Structure formats: structure tokens, C-alpha cells
Amino acid sequence: MKNPVGATQCRVALTALLCGTLALTAAGCNRSPSGGEASGGAKIAIVTRDFTNPYWAALRDGAEAEGKKQGVEVTVQAGSSETDSTGENTKISTLAAQDYDCFGVVPVNATNVITPLVPVAKKNIPILNLDTQIDADASKAAGVSYASFIGSDNLSAGQQAGAALMADMGGKGEVAVLQGIAGEQNGINRLKGFTDATQGKLQIVATQPADYDQNLALTVTGDLLRAHPNITGIFAANDTMGLGAAQAVKNAGKTGVVSIISVDGITAALQAVKDGTLSGTISQYPYAEGQMAVQACINLVAKKSVPERVVAPIHLIDKSNVDEAIASFPQPFEPYDNPVTGGK
């Protein structure tokens, strides 16, 4: 006669084994396409400057869209303005006290985010430096390190802007430059690239910060046009300043006389290029940058390697290709290499 107790034990053991196998199979099937944690298994926090600037809003949108696609939780927060380092730091400190697995941070300046990131670093949570370089020496002294830098080549953006402005100006003339926030590294790199490309060809008669702000750029440009009436070109270190400059040029009755090149590729700038009030913009595709930040975090949480530096795509948008750019916005309208995923 068979032992009913033993048979029951066998059935229980077999059921447990099958359930365990099914659970493992389900977990394997539920992994994200990039090989990251299981769906919902990674929590990613990204903090940027402010969402009133369409550039940072696009970075947020790209990160959130990629999080939804990959099945991971993505939280994106920001300060209240381009210069709100205090507000940004408060956001980082609040998120650092929560259970996030990876952080991405766009600083206001080279050092402001280091202190609130110290608790994150102490917990060995991977941190991505996004878009604007954080001071390496100050970070090291504080015990903060970064798994990767993901951002555009701003030196190249400045060089491309210089070449485009020279072409539009016929290779000569007086130029004014609108910088971003004084001392901010992206603006410094863009100005250097622009200066390198135009040295000995265009005459830079004025360089003035306008804090990446459209209204301030409108005021500053109006003053510059009155002080230097022979200006025939303006380089603005971002699109919001470029749009402010375009309005000042229009107010002065010089639309079509003064060429304007800016940087970022936001929607309003693309439309301004189409309308002829901007000569061109160097698009930096922040939407793609946000996507790559999430992809990198997923890989880091899964203990996969990520390149130490990931260069986001940039491209000159002018009359020749603005319709394509508008049609594909916010995505780049041309294929680009993605070092994070190893594909296009």
C-alpha cells in the first residue's frame, strides 16, 4: 500500500519546484530590452535646472518616455530657474533620502550639486553627470564620482555655429556674442569654439552674458545694437537668448540684415529658422540625451558597463533641413551612434 503522507509531500515539493521555475522564467522574460533590471525594478532620479526652458523640458520628456518604454520608474525634477542652484540642491537632497537606484544630475555650475550628492555617493549609488561638466577635483575631494558624463560636445557646437554664421555673413563683419550664465562651462566651451572658428575673419565687438534668458537677451541685444550700429551678426549661446535677440533685431528694423545663430534646437527656434528670423540653430537633441541617461542607469543598475563619456548628437539646422527637423522633433532627424546601447 502506498504511503499517502509521502505522496502528499512529493506533490508539495513538485508544486514548489514548478512554481520556482515559472517565477524564474517570468523574471527572465520581464527584463528590459537593454538588459537592465526587471520591469519596475529600477528607480531612477534625474534633476535638471528648470522646466521653463524648453531644452530641459525636452530632456525630461525623453527620460520619462524611455522609462515608460523600458518599464522602469523615472522621476525628473528641477529648480525654478536657470540659476536656481539652491532649489536644485534641495531637490537632490530630498531624492537622496529616498530609495533610488541611480541618479542623473545637470548642475547649474561646476560645483553646486556636489554637496547634496555626497549621501548618494556614500551609498554607492551610481551617478551620471548630465549635459554640464561638474568639477572633477572638487568632486574627488568630497568623495563623489560619476559613472559617466552624457552630454553634447559644446566646443564643436560653438565651432559649427561660427562656421554657419560666417557663411551667412559672407565671411566678414562685426559680431556680438550673447553668453549664458557667467562662469558656466557649456557657455565657456561654446564661446571658445565660436572664437576659434571665426578668429581673424569676424570681428567680435561685444560679449555679454544674458543668463540663457529670453527677456534679458532682448534687452541686452537692443543695447548692443544701439552701441554698435554696424553689427551684422549675433551668436547666442542658446536658443532662448537667440529668440530674444531676434525680437530685438526686429524691433530695430534689421531683420534680414543681422544674421543670428543660436544653440539647442528647441521648437520655437526651429520655427524661427523656418520663418527666417533665425539664420540657424545647432540642435543638441536633449530628448535623446534624456533617453540615453535612462538607458545608462538601467545598465548600471544591472552591473553592466557604460562608457565614461557619451557624446549626444548635434546638428546644424538651417533653411535647407528645417522642415525635416520639425517633422521628426523631438527626435534627431538623422541616425546617430548611441554608445550606451551600441546601436543607432
Short mmCIF file of N, CA and C in Angstrom, two decimals, residues 16-174:
data_model
loop_
_atom_site.label_atom_id
_atom_site.label_comp_id
_atom_site.label_asym_id
_atom_site.label_seq_id
_atom_site.Cartn_x
_atom_site.Cartn_y
_atom_site.Cartn_z
N ALA A 16 6.18 23.21 -5.56
CA ALA A 16 7.13 24.29 -5.22
C ALA A 16 8.19 24.43 -6.29
N LEU A 17 8.69 23.27 -6.79
CA LEU A 17 9.73 23.31 -7.82
C LEU A 17 9.22 23.96 -9.10
N LEU A 18 7.99 23.57 -9.51
CA LEU A 18 7.41 24.15 -10.72
C LEU A 18 7.17 25.64 -10.57
N CYS A 19 6.68 26.06 -9.42
CA CYS A 19 6.43 27.48 -9.18
C CYS A 19 7.71 28.28 -9.22
N GLY A 20 8.77 27.68 -8.62
CA GLY A 20 10.06 28.39 -8.64
C GLY A 20 10.58 28.54 -10.04
N THR A 21 10.43 27.47 -10.84
CA THR A 21 10.88 27.53 -12.23
C THR A 21 10.11 28.57 -13.03
N LEU A 22 8.79 28.59 -12.83
CA LEU A 22 7.96 29.57 -13.53
C LEU A 22 8.31 30.98 -13.13
N ALA A 23 8.59 31.17 -11.83
CA ALA A 23 8.94 32.51 -11.34
C ALA A 23 10.23 32.99 -11.98
N LEU A 24 11.22 32.08 -12.06
CA LEU A 24 12.49 32.46 -12.67
C LEU A 24 12.31 32.78 -14.15
N THR A 25 11.48 31.96 -14.83
CA THR A 25 11.21 32.20 -16.25
C THR A 25 10.54 33.54 -16.46
N ALA A 26 9.56 33.84 -15.62
CA ALA A 26 8.84 35.11 -15.75
C ALA A 26 9.78 36.27 -15.53
N ALA A 27 10.66 36.13 -14.53
CA ALA A 27 11.61 37.22 -14.26
C ALA A 27 12.52 37.44 -15.45
N GLY A 28 12.97 36.29 -16.06
CA GLY A 28 13.86 36.43 -17.21
C GLY A 28 13.15 37.08 -18.38
N CYS A 29 11.87 36.70 -18.61
CA CYS A 29 11.13 37.27 -19.73
C CYS A 29 10.80 38.74 -19.52
N ASN A 30 10.78 39.15 -18.25
CA ASN A 30 10.34 40.51 -17.95
C ASN A 30 11.47 41.53 -17.96
N ARG A 31 12.67 41.11 -18.33
CA ARG A 31 13.79 42.04 -18.34
C ARG A 31 13.64 43.03 -19.50
N SER A 32 14.19 44.20 -19.27
CA SER A 32 14.06 45.27 -20.26
C SER A 32 14.89 44.96 -21.49
N PRO A 33 14.57 45.58 -22.65
CA PRO A 33 15.28 45.30 -23.89
C PRO A 33 16.77 45.56 -23.80
N SER A 34 17.20 46.51 -22.94
CA SER A 34 18.63 46.84 -22.86
C SER A 34 19.35 45.94 -21.87
N GLY A 35 18.64 45.01 -21.25
CA GLY A 35 19.29 44.10 -20.33
C GLY A 35 19.31 44.61 -18.92
N GLY A 36 18.51 45.59 -18.58
CA GLY A 36 18.51 46.16 -17.25
C GLY A 36 17.71 45.31 -16.30
N GLU A 37 17.32 45.90 -15.16
CA GLU A 37 16.57 45.19 -14.16
C GLU A 37 15.18 44.82 -14.71
N ALA A 38 14.51 43.93 -14.02
CA ALA A 38 13.16 43.57 -14.40
C ALA A 38 12.27 44.80 -14.37
N SER A 39 11.18 44.72 -15.13
CA SER A 39 10.27 45.85 -15.24
C SER A 39 9.87 46.36 -13.86
N GLY A 40 10.08 47.66 -13.64
CA GLY A 40 9.74 48.26 -12.36
C GLY A 40 10.81 48.04 -11.32
N GLY A 41 11.91 47.33 -11.65
CA GLY A 41 12.92 47.01 -10.66
C GLY A 41 13.95 48.09 -10.43
N ALA A 42 14.03 49.08 -11.30
CA ALA A 42 14.98 50.17 -11.13
C ALA A 42 14.23 51.47 -10.92
N LYS A 43 14.72 52.27 -9.98
CA LYS A 43 14.16 53.59 -9.74
C LYS A 43 15.22 54.63 -10.05
N ILE A 44 14.92 55.51 -10.98
CA ILE A 44 15.90 56.46 -11.49
C ILE A 44 15.45 57.88 -11.18
N ALA A 45 16.35 58.67 -10.62
CA ALA A 45 16.07 60.07 -10.32
C ALA A 45 16.95 60.97 -11.17
N ILE A 46 16.36 61.96 -11.81
CA ILE A 46 17.10 62.93 -12.62
C ILE A 46 16.71 64.33 -12.16
N VAL A 47 17.71 65.17 -11.93
CA VAL A 47 17.46 66.55 -11.52
C VAL A 47 18.18 67.48 -12.50
N THR A 48 17.43 68.43 -13.05
CA THR A 48 17.98 69.37 -14.01
C THR A 48 17.71 70.80 -13.55
N ARG A 49 17.91 71.77 -14.41
CA ARG A 49 17.83 73.17 -13.96
C ARG A 49 16.41 73.67 -13.81
N ASP A 50 15.67 73.80 -14.90
CA ASP A 50 14.30 74.28 -14.78
C ASP A 50 13.51 73.91 -16.03
N PHE A 51 12.21 73.71 -15.86
CA PHE A 51 11.38 73.27 -16.97
C PHE A 51 10.77 74.44 -17.75
N THR A 52 11.02 75.67 -17.34
CA THR A 52 10.56 76.80 -18.14
C THR A 52 11.40 76.93 -19.41
N ASN A 53 12.63 76.41 -19.37
CA ASN A 53 13.47 76.34 -20.56
C ASN A 53 13.08 75.08 -21.33
N PRO A 54 12.61 75.21 -22.57
CA PRO A 54 12.16 74.04 -23.33
C PRO A 54 13.25 72.97 -23.50
N TYR A 55 14.50 73.37 -23.42
CA TYR A 55 15.60 72.40 -23.56
C TYR A 55 15.54 71.37 -22.43
N TRP A 56 15.42 71.86 -21.19
CA TRP A 56 15.38 70.93 -20.06
C TRP A 56 14.06 70.17 -20.01
N ALA A 57 13.00 70.79 -20.48
CA ALA A 57 11.71 70.09 -20.56
C ALA A 57 11.81 68.92 -21.54
N ALA A 58 12.54 69.12 -22.64
CA ALA A 58 12.72 68.05 -23.63
C ALA A 58 13.57 66.91 -23.06
N LEU A 59 14.58 67.25 -22.27
CA LEU A 59 15.39 66.21 -21.62
C LEU A 59 14.51 65.39 -20.69
N ARG A 60 13.66 66.07 -19.92
CA ARG A 60 12.70 65.38 -19.05
C ARG A 60 11.80 64.44 -19.85
N ASP A 61 11.25 64.95 -20.95
CA ASP A 61 10.32 64.17 -21.75
C ASP A 61 10.99 62.91 -22.32
N GLY A 62 12.25 63.07 -22.76
CA GLY A 62 12.97 61.92 -23.29
C GLY A 62 13.24 60.87 -22.23
N ALA A 63 13.60 61.33 -21.03
CA ALA A 63 13.87 60.40 -19.93
C ALA A 63 12.60 59.67 -19.52
N GLU A 64 11.50 60.41 -19.40
CA GLU A 64 10.25 59.78 -18.98
C GLU A 64 9.74 58.80 -20.03
N ALA A 65 9.87 59.17 -21.30
CA ALA A 65 9.42 58.28 -22.37
C ALA A 65 10.24 56.99 -22.39
N GLU A 66 11.55 57.12 -22.18
CA GLU A 66 12.40 55.93 -22.17
C GLU A 66 12.10 55.06 -20.96
N GLY A 67 11.82 55.70 -19.82
CA GLY A 67 11.46 54.93 -18.63
C GLY A 67 10.20 54.12 -18.86
N LYS A 68 9.21 54.72 -19.50
CA LYS A 68 7.96 54.02 -19.79
C LYS A 68 8.21 52.87 -20.76
N LYS A 69 9.05 53.11 -21.76
CA LYS A 69 9.37 52.08 -22.74
C LYS A 69 10.08 50.89 -22.10
N GLN A 70 10.99 51.19 -21.16
CA GLN A 70 11.79 50.13 -20.54
C GLN A 70 11.12 49.53 -19.31
N GLY A 71 10.01 50.13 -18.87
CA GLY A 71 9.32 49.59 -17.71
C GLY A 71 10.00 49.88 -16.40
N VAL A 72 10.66 51.04 -16.28
CA VAL A 72 11.31 51.43 -15.03
C VAL A 72 10.73 52.76 -14.56
N GLU A 73 10.85 53.01 -13.27
CA GLU A 73 10.33 54.24 -12.68
C GLU A 73 11.34 55.37 -12.83
N VAL A 74 10.93 56.45 -13.46
CA VAL A 74 11.81 57.60 -13.67
C VAL A 74 11.16 58.85 -13.08
N THR A 75 11.86 59.51 -12.19
CA THR A 75 11.40 60.76 -11.60
C THR A 75 12.34 61.88 -12.05
N VAL A 76 11.79 62.92 -12.68
CA VAL A 76 12.61 64.05 -13.14
C VAL A 76 12.11 65.32 -12.45
N GLN A 77 13.01 66.00 -11.73
CA GLN A 77 12.67 67.23 -11.04
C GLN A 77 13.65 68.33 -11.43
N ALA A 78 13.32 69.57 -11.08
CA ALA A 78 14.15 70.71 -11.49
C ALA A 78 14.00 71.86 -10.53
N GLY A 79 14.94 72.80 -10.61
CA GLY A 79 14.83 74.05 -9.88
C GLY A 79 13.82 74.95 -10.58
N SER A 80 13.75 76.20 -10.13
CA SER A 80 12.73 77.11 -10.66
C SER A 80 13.26 78.05 -11.73
N SER A 81 14.59 78.06 -11.95
CA SER A 81 15.18 78.92 -12.97
C SER A 81 16.54 78.38 -13.35
N GLU A 82 17.13 78.96 -14.38
CA GLU A 82 18.46 78.53 -14.83
C GLU A 82 19.52 78.70 -13.74
N THR A 83 19.33 79.66 -12.86
CA THR A 83 20.35 79.97 -11.84
C THR A 83 19.95 79.51 -10.44
N ASP A 84 18.87 78.74 -10.33
CA ASP A 84 18.36 78.34 -9.02
C ASP A 84 19.13 77.13 -8.47
N SER A 85 20.37 77.36 -8.07
CA SER A 85 21.18 76.27 -7.53
C SER A 85 20.64 75.78 -6.19
N THR A 86 20.09 76.69 -5.37
CA THR A 86 19.53 76.31 -4.08
C THR A 86 18.34 75.38 -4.26
N GLY A 87 17.43 75.74 -5.14
CA GLY A 87 16.27 74.90 -5.40
C GLY A 87 16.66 73.55 -5.95
N GLU A 88 17.62 73.54 -6.86
CA GLU A 88 18.08 72.28 -7.44
C GLU A 88 18.69 71.39 -6.36
N ASN A 89 19.53 71.97 -5.51
CA ASN A 89 20.17 71.19 -4.45
C ASN A 89 19.16 70.61 -3.48
N THR A 90 18.09 71.37 -3.19
CA THR A 90 17.04 70.88 -2.31
C THR A 90 16.37 69.65 -2.92
N LYS A 91 16.12 69.69 -4.23
CA LYS A 91 15.51 68.54 -4.92
C LYS A 91 16.41 67.31 -4.81
N ILE A 92 17.71 67.51 -5.02
CA ILE A 92 18.65 66.39 -4.95
C ILE A 92 18.68 65.81 -3.54
N SER A 93 18.74 66.67 -2.52
CA SER A 93 18.79 66.21 -1.13
C SER A 93 17.55 65.41 -0.76
N THR A 94 16.38 65.87 -1.21
CA THR A 94 15.14 65.16 -0.93
C THR A 94 15.13 63.78 -1.58
N LEU A 95 15.53 63.72 -2.84
CA LEU A 95 15.56 62.44 -3.56
C LEU A 95 16.63 61.51 -3.00
N ALA A 96 17.74 62.09 -2.52
CA ALA A 96 18.83 61.27 -1.98
C ALA A 96 18.40 60.50 -0.74
N ALA A 97 17.39 61.00 -0.05
CA ALA A 97 16.90 60.34 1.16
C ALA A 97 15.90 59.22 0.83
N GLN A 98 15.60 59.06 -0.44
CA GLN A 98 14.65 58.03 -0.87
C GLN A 98 15.42 56.87 -1.52
N ASP A 99 14.68 55.85 -1.93
CA ASP A 99 15.33 54.60 -2.36
C ASP A 99 15.53 54.53 -3.87
N TYR A 100 16.24 55.50 -4.43
CA TYR A 100 16.54 55.47 -5.87
C TYR A 100 17.82 54.67 -6.12
N ASP A 101 17.87 54.04 -7.28
CA ASP A 101 18.99 53.16 -7.63
C ASP A 101 20.04 53.84 -8.49
N CYS A 102 19.70 54.99 -9.08
CA CYS A 102 20.62 55.68 -9.98
C CYS A 102 20.19 57.15 -10.07
N PHE A 103 21.18 58.03 -10.14
CA PHE A 103 20.91 59.46 -10.24
C PHE A 103 21.54 60.05 -11.50
N GLY A 104 20.84 60.99 -12.12
CA GLY A 104 21.41 61.80 -13.19
C GLY A 104 21.22 63.25 -12.82
N VAL A 105 22.27 64.06 -12.97
CA VAL A 105 22.21 65.44 -12.49
C VAL A 105 22.80 66.40 -13.51
N VAL A 106 22.04 67.48 -13.81
CA VAL A 106 22.55 68.60 -14.61
C VAL A 106 22.83 69.74 -13.64
N PRO A 107 24.08 70.12 -13.43
CA PRO A 107 24.37 71.19 -12.47
C PRO A 107 24.06 72.58 -13.02
N VAL A 108 23.87 73.54 -12.11
CA VAL A 108 23.78 74.94 -12.51
C VAL A 108 25.17 75.49 -12.81
N ASN A 109 26.13 75.08 -11.99
CA ASN A 109 27.52 75.46 -12.21
C ASN A 109 28.41 74.27 -11.89
N ALA A 110 29.71 74.48 -11.88
CA ALA A 110 30.64 73.36 -11.78
C ALA A 110 30.66 72.67 -10.42
N THR A 111 30.11 73.31 -9.38
CA THR A 111 30.25 72.74 -8.04
C THR A 111 28.96 72.64 -7.23
N ASN A 112 27.87 73.25 -7.67
CA ASN A 112 26.71 73.38 -6.77
C ASN A 112 26.10 72.05 -6.32
N VAL A 113 26.16 71.01 -7.17
CA VAL A 113 25.46 69.77 -6.83
C VAL A 113 26.32 68.79 -6.03
N ILE A 114 27.59 69.12 -5.81
CA ILE A 114 28.49 68.14 -5.19
C ILE A 114 28.06 67.80 -3.76
N THR A 115 27.82 68.80 -2.94
CA THR A 115 27.46 68.55 -1.53
C THR A 115 26.20 67.70 -1.38
N PRO A 116 25.09 68.02 -2.07
CA PRO A 116 23.90 67.16 -1.90
C PRO A 116 24.07 65.77 -2.49
N LEU A 117 25.09 65.56 -3.31
CA LEU A 117 25.33 64.22 -3.87
C LEU A 117 26.19 63.35 -2.95
N VAL A 118 26.78 63.93 -1.92
CA VAL A 118 27.64 63.15 -1.02
C VAL A 118 26.89 61.96 -0.40
N PRO A 119 25.67 62.13 0.12
CA PRO A 119 24.95 60.96 0.67
C PRO A 119 24.68 59.88 -0.37
N VAL A 120 24.45 60.29 -1.61
CA VAL A 120 24.24 59.33 -2.70
C VAL A 120 25.50 58.52 -2.94
N ALA A 121 26.63 59.21 -2.99
CA ALA A 121 27.91 58.54 -3.22
C ALA A 121 28.26 57.59 -2.08
N LYS A 122 27.94 57.99 -0.85
CA LYS A 122 28.25 57.14 0.30
C LYS A 122 27.48 55.83 0.27
N LYS A 123 26.33 55.83 -0.38
CA LYS A 123 25.54 54.60 -0.51
C LYS A 123 25.92 53.81 -1.77
N ASN A 124 26.97 54.26 -2.45
CA ASN A 124 27.46 53.59 -3.68
C ASN A 124 26.40 53.50 -4.76
N ILE A 125 25.54 54.50 -4.82
CA ILE A 125 24.54 54.59 -5.88
C ILE A 125 25.18 55.26 -7.09
N PRO A 126 25.08 54.69 -8.29
CA PRO A 126 25.71 55.30 -9.46
C PRO A 126 25.11 56.67 -9.79
N ILE A 127 25.99 57.59 -10.19
CA ILE A 127 25.58 58.96 -10.53
C ILE A 127 26.06 59.28 -11.94
N LEU A 128 25.17 59.86 -12.74
CA LEU A 128 25.52 60.34 -14.06
C LEU A 128 25.62 61.86 -14.03
N ASN A 129 26.69 62.40 -14.58
CA ASN A 129 26.83 63.85 -14.78
C ASN A 129 26.27 64.15 -16.17
N LEU A 130 25.15 64.88 -16.21
CA LEU A 130 24.48 65.14 -17.48
C LEU A 130 24.71 66.56 -17.97
N ASP A 131 24.97 66.70 -19.24
CA ASP A 131 24.95 67.95 -20.01
C ASP A 131 26.05 68.96 -19.68
N THR A 132 26.25 69.27 -18.40
CA THR A 132 27.20 70.31 -17.99
C THR A 132 28.21 69.70 -17.04
N GLN A 133 29.48 69.85 -17.34
CA GLN A 133 30.54 69.19 -16.58
C GLN A 133 30.60 69.67 -15.14
N ILE A 134 30.69 68.73 -14.20
CA ILE A 134 30.89 69.03 -12.79
C ILE A 134 32.38 68.96 -12.50
N ASP A 135 32.87 69.85 -11.66
CA ASP A 135 34.30 69.95 -11.36
C ASP A 135 34.83 68.63 -10.80
N ALA A 136 35.80 68.06 -11.50
CA ALA A 136 36.31 66.73 -11.13
C ALA A 136 37.11 66.78 -9.83
N ASP A 137 37.95 67.79 -9.65
CA ASP A 137 38.79 67.88 -8.46
C ASP A 137 37.95 68.10 -7.20
N ALA A 138 36.97 69.02 -7.29
CA ALA A 138 36.10 69.29 -6.14
C ALA A 138 35.26 68.07 -5.80
N SER A 139 34.83 67.33 -6.83
CA SER A 139 34.06 66.11 -6.59
C SER A 139 34.90 65.06 -5.89
N LYS A 140 36.12 64.88 -6.35
CA LYS A 140 37.01 63.89 -5.75
C LYS A 140 37.28 64.21 -4.29
N ALA A 141 37.50 65.49 -4.00
CA ALA A 141 37.76 65.91 -2.62
C ALA A 141 36.56 65.60 -1.71
N ALA A 142 35.36 65.64 -2.28
CA ALA A 142 34.15 65.37 -1.49
C ALA A 142 33.77 63.89 -1.48
N GLY A 143 34.51 63.08 -2.24
CA GLY A 143 34.20 61.65 -2.30
C GLY A 143 33.08 61.30 -3.24
N VAL A 144 32.84 62.17 -4.23
CA VAL A 144 31.77 61.92 -5.21
C VAL A 144 32.39 61.60 -6.56
N SER A 145 31.95 60.52 -7.17
CA SER A 145 32.42 60.15 -8.50
C SER A 145 31.23 59.91 -9.41
N TYR A 146 31.49 59.91 -10.72
CA TYR A 146 30.43 59.80 -11.71
C TYR A 146 30.70 58.62 -12.63
N ALA A 147 29.66 57.83 -12.84
CA ALA A 147 29.81 56.64 -13.68
C ALA A 147 30.02 57.03 -15.13
N SER A 148 29.46 58.17 -15.54
CA SER A 148 29.59 58.61 -16.93
C SER A 148 29.19 60.07 -17.04
N PHE A 149 29.75 60.73 -18.05
CA PHE A 149 29.26 62.05 -18.45
C PHE A 149 28.49 61.87 -19.75
N ILE A 150 27.25 62.35 -19.79
CA ILE A 150 26.44 62.27 -21.00
C ILE A 150 26.05 63.69 -21.40
N GLY A 151 26.53 64.13 -22.54
CA GLY A 151 26.22 65.49 -22.98
C GLY A 151 26.80 65.78 -24.35
N SER A 152 26.45 66.92 -24.87
CA SER A 152 26.91 67.32 -26.20
C SER A 152 28.34 67.85 -26.15
N ASP A 153 28.97 67.88 -27.30
CA ASP A 153 30.29 68.49 -27.45
C ASP A 153 30.08 69.98 -27.71
N ASN A 154 30.14 70.78 -26.65
CA ASN A 154 29.82 72.20 -26.78
C ASN A 154 30.90 72.99 -27.50
N LEU A 155 32.12 72.50 -27.47
CA LEU A 155 33.18 73.13 -28.26
C LEU A 155 32.85 73.00 -29.74
N SER A 156 32.44 71.81 -30.14
CA SER A 156 32.06 71.57 -31.53
C SER A 156 30.83 72.39 -31.90
N ALA A 157 29.87 72.52 -30.97
CA ALA A 157 28.67 73.31 -31.24
C ALA A 157 29.04 74.75 -31.53
N GLY A 158 29.97 75.31 -30.74
CA GLY A 158 30.43 76.67 -30.98
C GLY A 158 31.14 76.81 -32.30
N GLN A 159 31.95 75.81 -32.65
CA GLN A 159 32.66 75.84 -33.93
C GLN A 159 31.69 75.79 -35.10
N GLN A 160 30.69 74.92 -35.01
CA GLN A 160 29.70 74.82 -36.08
C GLN A 160 28.90 76.11 -36.20
N ALA A 161 28.58 76.72 -35.05
CA ALA A 161 27.85 77.99 -35.07
C ALA A 161 28.68 79.08 -35.72
N GLY A 162 29.97 79.11 -35.43
CA GLY A 162 30.86 80.10 -36.04
C GLY A 162 30.94 79.94 -37.54
N ALA A 163 31.09 78.69 -37.99
CA ALA A 163 31.17 78.44 -39.43
C ALA A 163 29.87 78.83 -40.13
N ALA A 164 28.73 78.51 -39.48
CA ALA A 164 27.44 78.83 -40.09
C ALA A 164 27.21 80.34 -40.14
N LEU A 165 27.59 81.04 -39.07
CA LEU A 165 27.40 82.49 -39.06
C LEU A 165 28.29 83.17 -40.09
N MET A 166 29.53 82.71 -40.21
CA MET A 166 30.43 83.27 -41.23
C MET A 166 29.85 83.09 -42.63
N ALA A 167 29.32 81.90 -42.90
CA ALA A 167 28.75 81.63 -44.22
C ALA A 167 27.57 82.56 -44.49
N ASP A 168 26.76 82.80 -43.47
CA ASP A 168 25.58 83.64 -43.65
C ASP A 168 25.95 85.12 -43.78
N MET A 169 27.08 85.50 -43.20
CA MET A 169 27.52 86.90 -43.23
C MET A 169 28.46 87.20 -44.39
N GLY A 170 28.75 86.20 -45.20
CA GLY A 170 29.67 86.42 -46.31
C GLY A 170 31.12 86.47 -45.88
N GLY A 171 31.42 85.91 -44.70
CA GLY A 171 32.81 85.77 -44.26
C GLY A 171 33.41 86.97 -43.58
N LYS A 172 32.62 88.02 -43.33
CA LYS A 172 33.19 89.20 -42.67
C LYS A 172 32.08 89.99 -41.97
N GLY A 173 32.51 90.88 -41.07
CA GLY A 173 31.55 91.75 -40.40
C GLY A 173 31.73 91.78 -38.90
N GLU A 174 30.96 92.65 -38.24
CA GLU A 174 31.02 92.81 -36.78
C GLU A 174 29.97 91.90 -36.12
#
